[in-house]
């Protein structure tokens, strides 16, 4: 696991920096994580932006992603945020599926579904969510497709959700949807890909399709 931490000289307070460093050192001091985690600290001085969009654009998101990728050794990669929680058994199942379907040099990725779940409901299940849990939570309106409440562009919709939800979870999953055509500009697919994929273009500003140009 390779983690990039960015310090913003213009906005981060001493407390912010201390908390980020404390979290980095916590990861490095954990005996179970030491051999699996690399932490990279990035710091750059920038002028004070004039508005919120400009401040967001100043965050070097693709630099952080590329630095993290430089220090990975695994054949398959997934780029996620620190607050993303993956379903129970996700890594093992996705790794097995990737071994069966992804090849170096081929322009193919695995796309996975992405949901928001109420924190209390996730905590009740010790943050180990199964597909059965997800079905129940969606029925109770305790879970939704990611950003569907605040972003009306359906940036994380994948077709045939209802059909997928009623299909029983398998220990060795396959591909439920087959080939998906990238035919709408607002779609932000979450992907697993091989390590030989191109690096992210560092000229793309944060929040302006920075994760899609790859």
PDB file of N, CA, C and O in Angstrom, residues 10 12 30 82 86 94 106 109 127 137 144-145 152 169 185 201:
ATOM      1  N   UNK A  10      -0.398  27.030   2.416  1.00  0.00           N
ATOM      2  CA  UNK A  10      -1.265  28.188   2.550  1.00  0.00           C
ATOM      3  C   UNK A  10      -2.439  27.939   3.491  1.00  0.00           C
ATOM      4  O   UNK A  10      -2.942  28.861   4.116  1.00  0.00           O
ATOM      5  N   UNK A  12      -3.011  24.637   5.551  1.00  0.00           N
ATOM      6  CA  UNK A  12      -2.855  23.739   6.691  1.00  0.00           C
ATOM      7  C   UNK A  12      -2.301  24.488   7.901  1.00  0.00           C
ATOM      8  O   UNK A  12      -1.288  25.185   7.811  1.00  0.00           O
ATOM      9  N   UNK A  30       3.109   0.515  13.093  1.00  0.00           N
ATOM     10  CA  UNK A  30       2.328  -0.710  13.266  1.00  0.00           C
ATOM     11  C   UNK A  30       3.121  -1.887  12.697  1.00  0.00           C
ATOM     12  O   UNK A  30       3.436  -1.931  11.508  1.00  0.00           O
ATOM     13  N   UNK A  82      -8.784   7.914   1.202  1.00  0.00           N
ATOM     14  CA  UNK A  82      -8.550   7.381   2.542  1.00  0.00           C
ATOM     15  C   UNK A  82      -9.840   6.947   3.233  1.00  0.00           C
ATOM     16  O   UNK A  82      -9.834   6.078   4.093  1.00  0.00           O
ATOM     17  N   UNK A  86     -14.038  -0.895   1.738  1.00  0.00           N
ATOM     18  CA  UNK A  86     -14.382  -1.904   0.744  1.00  0.00           C
ATOM     19  C   UNK A  86     -15.168  -3.043   1.381  1.00  0.00           C
ATOM     20  O   UNK A  86     -15.014  -3.340   2.561  1.00  0.00           O
ATOM     21  N   UNK A  94     -11.440  -9.566  -5.766  1.00  0.00           N
ATOM     22  CA  UNK A  94     -11.065  -8.764  -6.924  1.00  0.00           C
ATOM     23  C   UNK A  94      -9.706  -9.183  -7.477  1.00  0.00           C
ATOM     24  O   UNK A  94      -9.484  -9.191  -8.692  1.00  0.00           O
ATOM     25  N   UNK A 106      -2.909  -4.840 -22.266  1.00  0.00           N
ATOM     26  CA  UNK A 106      -4.261  -4.802 -22.816  1.00  0.00           C
ATOM     27  C   UNK A 106      -5.023  -3.612 -22.230  1.00  0.00           C
ATOM     28  O   UNK A 106      -4.919  -3.318 -21.043  1.00  0.00           O
ATOM     29  N   UNK A 109      -9.931  -2.794 -18.026  1.00  0.00           N
ATOM     30  CA  UNK A 109      -9.955  -2.579 -16.580  1.00  0.00           C
ATOM     31  C   UNK A 109     -11.188  -3.258 -16.002  1.00  0.00           C
ATOM     32  O   UNK A 109     -12.113  -3.625 -16.732  1.00  0.00           O
ATOM     33  N   UNK A 127     -18.017  -2.374   9.873  1.00  0.00           N
ATOM     34  CA  UNK A 127     -17.532  -1.913   8.566  1.00  0.00           C
ATOM     35  C   UNK A 127     -17.217  -3.069   7.616  1.00  0.00           C
ATOM     36  O   UNK A 127     -16.399  -2.931   6.709  1.00  0.00           O
ATOM     37  N   UNK A 137     -29.911  -2.320   3.243  1.00  0.00           N
ATOM     38  CA  UNK A 137     -29.712  -0.900   3.520  1.00  0.00           C
ATOM     39  C   UNK A 137     -30.291  -0.020   2.414  1.00  0.00           C
ATOM     40  O   UNK A 137     -30.836   1.056   2.687  1.00  0.00           O
ATOM     41  N   UNK A 144     -27.064   4.463  -0.712  1.00  0.00           N
ATOM     42  CA  UNK A 144     -27.383   4.932  -2.066  1.00  0.00           C
ATOM     43  C   UNK A 144     -26.134   4.806  -2.930  1.00  0.00           C
ATOM     44  O   UNK A 144     -25.017   4.673  -2.419  1.00  0.00           O
ATOM     45  N   UNK A 145     -26.325   4.865  -4.240  1.00  0.00           N
ATOM     46  CA  UNK A 145     -25.182   4.953  -5.145  1.00  0.00           C
ATOM     47  C   UNK A 145     -24.399   6.214  -4.803  1.00  0.00           C
ATOM     48  O   UNK A 145     -24.977   7.269  -4.521  1.00  0.00           O
ATOM     49  N   UNK A 152     -26.432  15.269  -9.360  1.00  0.00           N
ATOM     50  CA  UNK A 152     -27.518  14.765 -10.196  1.00  0.00           C
ATOM     51  C   UNK A 152     -27.045  14.279 -11.567  1.00  0.00           C
ATOM     52  O   UNK A 152     -27.839  13.966 -12.435  1.00  0.00           O
ATOM     53  N   UNK A 169     -24.392 -13.287  -3.852  1.00  0.00           N
ATOM     54  CA  UNK A 169     -22.949 -13.085  -3.801  1.00  0.00           C
ATOM     55  C   UNK A 169     -22.234 -14.432  -3.880  1.00  0.00           C
ATOM     56  O   UNK A 169     -22.664 -15.415  -3.279  1.00  0.00           O
ATOM     57  N   UNK A 185     -19.944  11.634 -20.423  1.00  0.00           N
ATOM     58  CA  UNK A 185     -18.820  12.395 -19.895  1.00  0.00           C
ATOM     59  C   UNK A 185     -18.836  12.513 -18.374  1.00  0.00           C
ATOM     60  O   UNK A 185     -17.803  12.723 -17.741  1.00  0.00           O
ATOM     61  N   UNK A 201      -2.112  12.251 -15.837  1.00  0.00           N
ATOM     62  CA  UNK A 201      -1.614  13.517 -16.370  1.00  0.00           C
ATOM     63  C   UNK A 201      -1.651  14.570 -15.262  1.00  0.00           C
ATOM     64  O   UNK A 201      -2.721  14.931 -14.770  1.00  0.00           O
TER      65      UNK A 201
END
